[in-house]
GROMACS .gro file of C-alpha atoms in nm:
model
  144
    1MET     CA    1   0.000   0.000   0.000
    2TYR     CA    2   0.278   0.240   0.092
    3SER     CA    3   0.474   0.147  -0.222
    4GLU     CA    4   0.169   0.241  -0.431
    5ILE     CA    5   0.160   0.583  -0.267
    6GLN     CA    6   0.529   0.629  -0.345
    7ARG     CA    7   0.469   0.543  -0.710
    8GLU     CA    8   0.184   0.793  -0.729
    9ARG     CA    9   0.405   1.062  -0.578
   10ALA     CA   10   0.669   0.991  -0.841
   11ASP     CA   11   0.408   1.051  -1.112
   12ILE     CA   12   0.298   1.375  -0.949
   13GLY     CA   13   0.660   1.493  -0.931
   14GLY     CA   14   0.640   1.624  -1.287
   15LEU     CA   15   0.355   1.856  -1.192
   16MET     CA   16   0.529   2.006  -0.890
   17ALA     CA   17   0.745   2.316  -0.917
   18ARG     CA   18   1.113   2.234  -0.938
   19PRO     CA   19   1.366   2.413  -0.723
   20GLU     CA   20   1.559   2.689  -0.894
   21TYR     CA   21   1.904   2.571  -0.778
   22ARG     CA   22   1.903   2.296  -1.044
   23GLU     CA   23   1.924   2.559  -1.313
   24TRP     CA   24   2.212   2.745  -1.149
   25ASN     CA   25   2.478   2.478  -1.159
   26PRO     CA   26   2.446   2.147  -1.344
   27GLU     CA   27   2.747   2.003  -1.158
   28LEU     CA   28   2.567   1.999  -0.825
   29ILE     CA   29   2.434   1.668  -0.696
   30LYS     CA   30   2.061   1.667  -0.729
   31PRO     CA   31   1.886   1.564  -0.405
   32LYS     CA   32   1.649   1.271  -0.399
   33LYS     CA   33   1.387   1.205  -0.140
   34LEU     CA   34   1.491   0.903   0.062
   35LEU     CA   35   1.245   0.621   0.121
   36ASN     CA   36   1.182   0.524   0.479
   37PRO     CA   37   1.300   0.160   0.500
   38VAL     CA   38   1.054   0.085   0.779
   39LYS     CA   39   0.754   0.202   0.578
   40ALA     CA   40   0.880   0.033   0.263
   41SER     CA   41   0.917  -0.305   0.438
   42ARG     CA   42   0.667  -0.581   0.366
   43SER     CA   43   0.588  -0.645   0.734
   44HIS     CA   44   0.508  -0.277   0.793
   45GLN     CA   45   0.275  -0.273   0.494
   46GLU     CA   46   0.092  -0.583   0.618
   47LEU     CA   47   0.061  -0.439   0.967
   48HIS     CA   48  -0.070  -0.112   0.829
   49ARG     CA   49  -0.322  -0.297   0.612
   50GLU     CA   50  -0.442  -0.499   0.913
   51LEU     CA   51  -0.479  -0.186   1.125
   52LEU     CA   52  -0.683  -0.019   0.851
   53MET     CA   53  -0.912  -0.321   0.823
   54ASN     CA   54  -0.959  -0.332   1.200
   55HIS     CA   55  -1.037   0.038   1.201
   56ARG     CA   56  -1.298  -0.007   0.928
   57ARG     CA   57  -1.459  -0.295   1.119
   58GLY     CA   58  -1.465  -0.088   1.436
   59LEU     CA   59  -1.215  -0.289   1.636
   60GLY     CA   60  -0.981  -0.092   1.860
   61VAL     CA   61  -0.607  -0.133   1.850
   62ASP     CA   62  -0.593  -0.204   2.222
   63SER     CA   63  -0.875  -0.461   2.213
   64LYS     CA   64  -0.809  -0.796   2.374
   65PRO     CA   65  -0.764  -1.118   2.179
   66GLU     CA   66  -1.083  -1.306   2.104
   67LEU     CA   67  -0.998  -1.602   2.328
   68GLN     CA   68  -0.937  -1.376   2.628
   69ARG     CA   69  -1.264  -1.191   2.568
   70VAL     CA   70  -1.458  -1.519   2.546
   71LEU     CA   71  -1.301  -1.655   2.865
   72GLU     CA   72  -1.375  -1.336   3.056
   73HIS     CA   73  -1.732  -1.340   2.928
   74ARG     CA   74  -1.775  -1.701   3.047
   75ARG     CA   75  -1.629  -1.623   3.390
   76ARG     CA   76  -1.858  -1.324   3.426
   77ASN     CA   77  -2.163  -1.531   3.326
   78GLN     CA   78  -2.068  -1.808   3.570
   79LEU     CA   79  -2.035  -1.561   3.857
   80ILE     CA   80  -2.369  -1.402   3.774
   81LYS     CA   81  -2.534  -1.743   3.749
   82LYS     CA   82  -2.382  -1.854   4.080
   83LYS     CA   83  -2.500  -1.538   4.258
   84LYS     CA   84  -2.850  -1.581   4.117
   85GLU     CA   85  -2.862  -1.941   4.238
   86GLU     CA   86  -2.748  -1.838   4.587
   87LEU     CA   87  -3.008  -1.562   4.607
   88GLU     CA   88  -3.278  -1.797   4.483
   89ALA     CA   89  -3.175  -2.062   4.736
   90LYS     CA   90  -3.192  -1.807   5.017
   91ARG     CA   91  -3.533  -1.690   4.903
   92LEU     CA   92  -3.672  -2.043   4.891
   93GLN     CA   93  -3.560  -2.123   5.247
   94CYS     CA   94  -3.815  -2.070   5.516
   95PRO     CA   95  -3.720  -1.869   5.827
   96PHE     CA   96  -3.675  -2.189   6.030
   97GLU     CA   97  -3.418  -2.326   5.782
   98GLN     CA   98  -3.239  -1.992   5.780
   99GLU     CA   99  -3.208  -1.994   6.157
  100LEU     CA  100  -3.078  -2.352   6.155
  101LEU     CA  101  -2.820  -2.253   5.894
  102ARG     CA  102  -2.707  -1.954   6.104
  103ARG     CA  103  -2.665  -2.174   6.412
  104GLN     CA  104  -2.470  -2.430   6.213
  105GLN     CA  105  -2.237  -2.158   6.086
  106ARG     CA  106  -2.183  -2.027   6.441
  107LEU     CA  107  -2.099  -2.377   6.564
  108ASN     CA  108  -1.856  -2.425   6.276
  109GLN     CA  109  -1.686  -2.094   6.359
  110LEU     CA  110  -1.654  -2.192   6.726
  111GLU     CA  111  -1.495  -2.526   6.630
  112LYS     CA  112  -1.246  -2.382   6.381
  113PRO     CA  113  -1.029  -2.159   6.608
  114PRO     CA  114  -0.886  -2.450   6.814
  115GLU     CA  115  -0.777  -2.617   6.492
  116LYS     CA  116  -0.602  -2.299   6.382
  117GLU     CA  117  -0.409  -2.282   6.710
  118GLU     CA  118  -0.275  -2.631   6.649
  119ASP     CA  119  -0.169  -2.532   6.299
  120HIS     CA  120   0.034  -2.240   6.433
  121ALA     CA  121   0.228  -2.458   6.677
  122PRO     CA  122   0.597  -2.502   6.591
  123GLU     CA  123   0.683  -2.814   6.401
  124PHE     CA  124   0.903  -2.964   6.670
  125ILE     CA  125   0.602  -2.971   6.907
  126LYS     CA  126   0.395  -3.157   6.648
  127VAL     CA  127   0.676  -3.408   6.593
  128LYS     CA  128   0.712  -3.457   6.969
  129GLU     CA  129   0.338  -3.529   7.000
  130ASN     CA  130   0.357  -3.779   6.714
  131LEU     CA  131   0.650  -3.954   6.883
  132ARG     CA  132   0.453  -3.975   7.207
  133ARG     CA  133   0.159  -4.133   7.024
  134ILE     CA  134   0.386  -4.385   6.858
  135ALA     CA  135   0.558  -4.463   7.187
  136THR     CA  136   0.225  -4.522   7.365
  137LEU     CA  137   0.100  -4.742   7.081
  138THR     CA  138   0.411  -4.959   7.087
  139SER     CA  139   0.403  -4.992   7.468
  140GLU     CA  140   0.034  -5.098   7.451
  141GLU     CA  141   0.117  -5.358   7.185
  142ARG     CA  142   0.395  -5.499   7.404
  143ALA     CA  143   0.161  -5.523   7.699
  144LEU     CA  144  -0.084  -5.731   7.497
   0.00000   0.00000   0.00000
């Protein structure tokens, strides 16, 4: 595409006014307009063509790839669907079931903190407890 523009400019060159310095001294080197090697390259022309097509179709340059857009759309739909199901499930529960669920959650929260304390214990204490258990098991087996 860019090469076509350059060819058209070369044809128009005859119509443009020529500088007067050419007539002064024929021994001077006549300047030529240099071609930009980046714009003349094949890859640049293809990229430019693709950008023009995207612009005509209304796609932005900074738009995301199609796969990424589809995956985000699916994730969004799944979250919306999940939230709707949760709201519907809450609506369908009677007040008695809701109260039972709240009590069950409170009981679960009360049971969880002791487990967390055990998890934060240093490893050597856990190993020591395991050794004690093993020692008591082996002593019981010997007694039998």
